[in-house]
Amino acid sequence: KGHYFVPLAELYRSLDCLQEAAETLQEGLKWHTGYFIARALLARIYYEMGEPLQASLEAERVIEIDPDNLLALRILIESYQKLGETKKISSPLERLLRLALQDEETLKIKSSLKGFQLPHLSERKSSGRIEDFEVKRFSKPVMPKNEKEVDKKIDTLQRLLIRIQSLSGTPHET
């Protein structure tokens, strides 16, 4: 209940409005501090904004709550890589490879770390949680191809804002 800020932030992200998405998540997390899905999205947005330190800090907070969160593990590894923190990569990389050994994004990360020594890993296993299956390609959001798609996203954003305002008791403008 009251987690409307996450889809709103994801909508901002899909429109490549990363600053607005980050601000939306920061504000929502003031009220829902333990909502790790929002923290994982915030880590992703920080990474996409080119802020690997902030991304790694948020990803670490997610992993404290949910050690098997694939998105947070990926962001943590890639952030450590960008920060040159190669000594910190081993533990999250081992966990990621155990959880999602054959996943396309995991294989990309693994190939980008050639020469990195890892112990022998077992077959893939899944925690079966929905968060693990919602992981999308780790890339910049794709901008809508035409004006109709933009209008549809803006309409969705406006409806979501009206819904949030009605639940919070804040009057909205038309």
PDB file of C-alpha atoms in Angstrom:
ATOM      1  CA  LYS A   1       0.000   0.000   0.000  1.00  0.00           C
ATOM      2  CA  GLY A   2       1.322   3.437  -0.869  1.00  0.00           C
ATOM      3  CA  HIS A   3       4.082   2.210  -3.178  1.00  0.00           C
ATOM      4  CA  TYR A   4       2.867   4.185  -6.198  1.00  0.00           C
ATOM      5  CA  PHE A   5       6.134   6.078  -6.281  1.00  0.00           C
ATOM      6  CA  VAL A   6       7.948   3.086  -7.800  1.00  0.00           C
ATOM      7  CA  PRO A   7       5.880   2.829 -11.018  1.00  0.00           C
ATOM      8  CA  LEU A   8       5.977   6.630 -11.254  1.00  0.00           C
ATOM      9  CA  ALA A   9       9.775   6.560 -11.009  1.00  0.00           C
ATOM     10  CA  GLU A  10       9.959   3.750 -13.587  1.00  0.00           C
ATOM     11  CA  LEU A  11       7.793   5.815 -15.911  1.00  0.00           C
ATOM     12  CA  TYR A  12      10.120   8.804 -15.490  1.00  0.00           C
ATOM     13  CA  ARG A  13      13.047   6.466 -16.185  1.00  0.00           C
ATOM     14  CA  SER A  14      11.391   5.160 -19.357  1.00  0.00           C
ATOM     15  CA  LEU A  15      11.096   8.779 -20.541  1.00  0.00           C
ATOM     16  CA  ASP A  16      14.810   9.236 -19.761  1.00  0.00           C
ATOM     17  CA  CYS A  17      13.974  11.700 -16.959  1.00  0.00           C
ATOM     18  CA  LEU A  18      16.493  10.141 -14.599  1.00  0.00           C
ATOM     19  CA  GLN A  19      16.768  13.056 -12.165  1.00  0.00           C
ATOM     20  CA  GLU A  20      12.988  13.120 -11.663  1.00  0.00           C
ATOM     21  CA  ALA A  21      12.964   9.348 -11.228  1.00  0.00           C
ATOM     22  CA  ALA A  22      15.703   9.530  -8.576  1.00  0.00           C
ATOM     23  CA  GLU A  23      13.936  12.346  -6.718  1.00  0.00           C
ATOM     24  CA  THR A  24      10.641  10.429  -6.769  1.00  0.00           C
ATOM     25  CA  LEU A  25      12.314   7.357  -5.280  1.00  0.00           C
ATOM     26  CA  GLN A  26      14.224   9.374  -2.678  1.00  0.00           C
ATOM     27  CA  GLU A  27      10.996  11.002  -1.527  1.00  0.00           C
ATOM     28  CA  GLY A  28       9.100   7.692  -1.415  1.00  0.00           C
ATOM     29  CA  LEU A  29      11.909   5.998   0.477  1.00  0.00           C
ATOM     30  CA  LYS A  30      11.588   8.597   3.234  1.00  0.00           C
ATOM     31  CA  TRP A  31       8.260   6.932   4.058  1.00  0.00           C
ATOM     32  CA  HIS A  32       9.081   3.348   3.027  1.00  0.00           C
ATOM     33  CA  THR A  33      12.729   2.969   4.042  1.00  0.00           C
ATOM     34  CA  GLY A  34      12.840  -0.828   3.803  1.00  0.00           C
ATOM     35  CA  TYR A  35      11.200  -1.129   0.383  1.00  0.00           C
ATOM     36  CA  PHE A  36      14.094  -2.866  -1.342  1.00  0.00           C
ATOM     37  CA  ILE A  37      12.479  -2.889  -4.802  1.00  0.00           C
ATOM     38  CA  ALA A  38      12.521   0.926  -4.742  1.00  0.00           C
ATOM     39  CA  ARG A  39      16.137   0.893  -3.541  1.00  0.00           C
ATOM     40  CA  ALA A  40      17.143  -1.488  -6.345  1.00  0.00           C
ATOM     41  CA  LEU A  41      15.513   0.817  -8.903  1.00  0.00           C
ATOM     42  CA  LEU A  42      17.249   3.819  -7.321  1.00  0.00           C
ATOM     43  CA  ALA A  43      20.590   2.002  -7.575  1.00  0.00           C
ATOM     44  CA  ARG A  44      19.886   1.318 -11.250  1.00  0.00           C
ATOM     45  CA  ILE A  45      18.993   4.947 -11.904  1.00  0.00           C
ATOM     46  CA  TYR A  46      22.120   6.193 -10.138  1.00  0.00           C
ATOM     47  CA  TYR A  47      24.165   3.821 -12.302  1.00  0.00           C
ATOM     48  CA  GLU A  48      22.437   5.081 -15.466  1.00  0.00           C
ATOM     49  CA  MET A  49      23.109   8.670 -14.336  1.00  0.00           C
ATOM     50  CA  GLY A  50      26.820   7.859 -14.198  1.00  0.00           C
ATOM     51  CA  GLU A  51      27.035   7.834 -10.407  1.00  0.00           C
ATOM     52  CA  PRO A  52      28.586   4.426  -9.614  1.00  0.00           C
ATOM     53  CA  LEU A  53      29.416   5.326  -5.997  1.00  0.00           C
ATOM     54  CA  GLN A  54      25.784   6.191  -5.188  1.00  0.00           C
ATOM     55  CA  ALA A  55      24.644   3.149  -7.175  1.00  0.00           C
ATOM     56  CA  SER A  56      26.938   0.837  -5.215  1.00  0.00           C
ATOM     57  CA  LEU A  57      25.785   2.257  -1.869  1.00  0.00           C
ATOM     58  CA  GLU A  58      22.108   1.690  -2.736  1.00  0.00           C
ATOM     59  CA  ALA A  59      22.831  -1.766  -4.172  1.00  0.00           C
ATOM     60  CA  GLU A  60      24.658  -2.715  -0.967  1.00  0.00           C
ATOM     61  CA  ARG A  61      21.594  -1.666   1.059  1.00  0.00           C
ATOM     62  CA  VAL A  62      19.377  -3.856  -1.126  1.00  0.00           C
ATOM     63  CA  ILE A  63      21.692  -6.843  -0.753  1.00  0.00           C
ATOM     64  CA  GLU A  64      21.651  -6.441   3.043  1.00  0.00           C
ATOM     65  CA  ILE A  65      17.870  -6.964   2.915  1.00  0.00           C
ATOM     66  CA  ASP A  66      17.696  -9.318  -0.083  1.00  0.00           C
ATOM     67  CA  PRO A  67      21.037 -11.050  -0.749  1.00  0.00           C
ATOM     68  CA  ASP A  68      19.706 -12.789  -3.883  1.00  0.00           C
ATOM     69  CA  ASN A  69      18.455  -9.679  -5.687  1.00  0.00           C
ATOM     70  CA  LEU A  70      19.878 -10.100  -9.195  1.00  0.00           C
ATOM     71  CA  LEU A  71      19.491  -6.465 -10.212  1.00  0.00           C
ATOM     72  CA  ALA A  72      21.301  -5.201  -7.118  1.00  0.00           C
ATOM     73  CA  LEU A  73      24.095  -7.750  -7.555  1.00  0.00           C
ATOM     74  CA  ARG A  74      24.600  -6.710 -11.191  1.00  0.00           C
ATOM     75  CA  ILE A  75      24.625  -3.025 -10.340  1.00  0.00           C
ATOM     76  CA  LEU A  76      27.024  -3.609  -7.460  1.00  0.00           C
ATOM     77  CA  ILE A  77      29.462  -5.543  -9.654  1.00  0.00           C
ATOM     78  CA  GLU A  78      29.343  -3.039 -12.507  1.00  0.00           C
ATOM     79  CA  SER A  79      29.629  -0.092 -10.097  1.00  0.00           C
ATOM     80  CA  TYR A  80      32.640  -1.640  -8.371  1.00  0.00           C
ATOM     81  CA  GLN A  81      34.159  -2.218 -11.805  1.00  0.00           C
ATOM     82  CA  LYS A  82      33.683   1.449 -12.783  1.00  0.00           C
ATOM     83  CA  LEU A  83      35.088   2.579  -9.432  1.00  0.00           C
ATOM     84  CA  GLY A  84      38.130   0.319  -9.819  1.00  0.00           C
ATOM     85  CA  GLU A  85      37.177  -1.617  -6.674  1.00  0.00           C
ATOM     86  CA  THR A  86      38.166  -5.008  -8.141  1.00  0.00           C
ATOM     87  CA  LYS A  87      38.810  -6.574  -4.727  1.00  0.00           C
ATOM     88  CA  LYS A  88      35.148  -6.064  -3.796  1.00  0.00           C
ATOM     89  CA  ILE A  89      33.783  -7.755  -6.938  1.00  0.00           C
ATOM     90  CA  SER A  90      34.481 -11.373  -5.983  1.00  0.00           C
ATOM     91  CA  SER A  91      31.722 -11.985  -3.429  1.00  0.00           C
ATOM     92  CA  PRO A  92      28.781 -10.446  -5.328  1.00  0.00           C
ATOM     93  CA  LEU A  93      30.014 -12.000  -8.590  1.00  0.00           C
ATOM     94  CA  GLU A  94      30.148 -15.477  -7.063  1.00  0.00           C
ATOM     95  CA  ARG A  95      26.617 -15.049  -5.710  1.00  0.00           C
ATOM     96  CA  LEU A  96      25.325 -13.743  -9.059  1.00  0.00           C
ATOM     97  CA  LEU A  97      26.877 -16.621 -10.971  1.00  0.00           C
ATOM     98  CA  ARG A  98      25.388 -19.156  -8.564  1.00  0.00           C
ATOM     99  CA  LEU A  99      21.931 -17.629  -8.937  1.00  0.00           C
ATOM    100  CA  ALA A 100      21.874 -16.901 -12.655  1.00  0.00           C
ATOM    101  CA  LEU A 101      24.761 -18.680 -14.344  1.00  0.00           C
ATOM    102  CA  GLN A 102      23.145 -18.877 -17.801  1.00  0.00           C
ATOM    103  CA  ASP A 103      21.392 -15.499 -17.746  1.00  0.00           C
ATOM    104  CA  GLU A 104      22.373 -13.280 -20.707  1.00  0.00           C
ATOM    105  CA  GLU A 105      23.257 -10.252 -18.564  1.00  0.00           C
ATOM    106  CA  THR A 106      25.290 -12.383 -16.164  1.00  0.00           C
ATOM    107  CA  LEU A 107      27.251 -13.843 -19.060  1.00  0.00           C
ATOM    108  CA  LYS A 108      28.010 -10.310 -20.326  1.00  0.00           C
ATOM    109  CA  ILE A 109      29.289  -9.285 -16.904  1.00  0.00           C
ATOM    110  CA  LYS A 110      31.343 -12.460 -16.628  1.00  0.00           C
ATOM    111  CA  SER A 111      32.933 -11.911 -20.049  1.00  0.00           C
ATOM    112  CA  SER A 112      33.769  -8.297 -19.150  1.00  0.00           C
ATOM    113  CA  LEU A 113      35.771  -9.595 -16.187  1.00  0.00           C
ATOM    114  CA  LYS A 114      38.106 -11.922 -18.114  1.00  0.00           C
ATOM    115  CA  GLY A 115      41.006 -13.076 -16.022  1.00  0.00           C
ATOM    116  CA  PHE A 116      39.093 -12.642 -12.795  1.00  0.00           C
ATOM    117  CA  GLN A 117      39.606 -15.801 -10.693  1.00  0.00           C
ATOM    118  CA  LEU A 118      36.449 -17.546  -9.475  1.00  0.00           C
ATOM    119  CA  PRO A 119      35.884 -20.882  -7.765  1.00  0.00           C
ATOM    120  CA  HIS A 120      34.050 -23.688  -9.578  1.00  0.00           C
ATOM    121  CA  LEU A 121      30.326 -22.891  -9.624  1.00  0.00           C
ATOM    122  CA  SER A 122      27.339 -25.203  -9.542  1.00  0.00           C
ATOM    123  CA  GLU A 123      24.248 -25.240 -11.768  1.00  0.00           C
ATOM    124  CA  ARG A 124      21.882 -22.294 -11.878  1.00  0.00           C
ATOM    125  CA  LYS A 125      19.294 -22.034  -9.138  1.00  0.00           C
ATOM    126  CA  SER A 126      16.475 -19.534  -8.723  1.00  0.00           C
ATOM    127  CA  SER A 127      14.888 -18.163  -5.587  1.00  0.00           C
ATOM    128  CA  GLY A 128      11.536 -18.068  -7.399  1.00  0.00           C
ATOM    129  CA  ARG A 129      10.810 -14.500  -6.317  1.00  0.00           C
ATOM    130  CA  ILE A 130       9.146 -12.092  -8.708  1.00  0.00           C
ATOM    131  CA  GLU A 131      11.990  -9.571  -8.325  1.00  0.00           C
ATOM    132  CA  ASP A 132      14.370 -12.051  -9.927  1.00  0.00           C
ATOM    133  CA  PHE A 133      12.174 -12.347 -12.993  1.00  0.00           C
ATOM    134  CA  GLU A 134      11.606  -8.630 -13.477  1.00  0.00           C
ATOM    135  CA  VAL A 135      15.243  -7.910 -14.271  1.00  0.00           C
ATOM    136  CA  LYS A 136      15.393  -6.206 -17.633  1.00  0.00           C
ATOM    137  CA  ARG A 137      18.318  -5.620 -19.974  1.00  0.00           C
ATOM    138  CA  PHE A 138      20.831  -3.472 -18.146  1.00  0.00           C
ATOM    139  CA  SER A 139      20.954  -0.531 -20.502  1.00  0.00           C
ATOM    140  CA  LYS A 140      19.736   2.999 -20.977  1.00  0.00           C
ATOM    141  CA  PRO A 141      15.972   3.315 -21.456  1.00  0.00           C
ATOM    142  CA  VAL A 142      14.788   3.384 -25.045  1.00  0.00           C
ATOM    143  CA  MET A 143      13.014   6.559 -26.012  1.00  0.00           C
ATOM    144  CA  PRO A 144       9.600   6.179 -27.639  1.00  0.00           C
ATOM    145  CA  LYS A 145       9.755   5.924 -31.424  1.00  0.00           C
ATOM    146  CA  ASN A 146       6.962   8.315 -32.217  1.00  0.00           C
ATOM    147  CA  GLU A 147       4.812  11.078 -30.807  1.00  0.00           C
ATOM    148  CA  LYS A 148       1.906   8.704 -30.126  1.00  0.00           C
ATOM    149  CA  GLU A 149       4.066   6.595 -27.774  1.00  0.00           C
ATOM    150  CA  VAL A 150       5.256   9.744 -25.983  1.00  0.00           C
ATOM    151  CA  ASP A 151       1.660  10.947 -25.579  1.00  0.00           C
ATOM    152  CA  LYS A 152       0.643   7.554 -24.202  1.00  0.00           C
ATOM    153  CA  LYS A 153       3.452   7.618 -21.596  1.00  0.00           C
ATOM    154  CA  ILE A 154       2.629  11.199 -20.616  1.00  0.00           C
ATOM    155  CA  ASP A 155      -1.053  10.282 -20.253  1.00  0.00           C
ATOM    156  CA  THR A 156      -0.099   7.329 -18.052  1.00  0.00           C
ATOM    157  CA  LEU A 157       2.148   9.589 -15.983  1.00  0.00           C
ATOM    158  CA  GLN A 158      -0.644  12.154 -15.528  1.00  0.00           C
ATOM    159  CA  ARG A 159      -3.174   9.467 -14.496  1.00  0.00           C
ATOM    160  CA  LEU A 160      -0.694   8.028 -12.018  1.00  0.00           C
ATOM    161  CA  LEU A 161      -0.005  11.473 -10.537  1.00  0.00           C
ATOM    162  CA  ILE A 162      -3.747  12.127 -10.156  1.00  0.00           C
ATOM    163  CA  ARG A 163      -4.151   8.752  -8.443  1.00  0.00           C
ATOM    164  CA  ILE A 164      -1.282   9.477  -6.055  1.00  0.00           C
ATOM    165  CA  GLN A 165      -2.661  12.920  -5.270  1.00  0.00           C
ATOM    166  CA  SER A 166      -6.155  11.536  -4.628  1.00  0.00           C
ATOM    167  CA  LEU A 167      -4.753   8.975  -2.196  1.00  0.00           C
ATOM    168  CA  SER A 168      -2.649  11.555  -0.386  1.00  0.00           C
ATOM    169  CA  GLY A 169      -5.475  14.103  -0.207  1.00  0.00           C
ATOM    170  CA  THR A 170      -3.582  16.658  -2.270  1.00  0.00           C
ATOM    171  CA  PRO A 171      -5.791  18.521  -4.787  1.00  0.00           C
ATOM    172  CA  HIS A 172      -4.745  18.196  -8.420  1.00  0.00           C
ATOM    173  CA  GLU A 173      -4.940  20.612 -11.301  1.00  0.00           C
ATOM    174  CA  THR A 174      -6.533  19.697 -14.631  1.00  0.00           C
TER     175      THR A 174
END
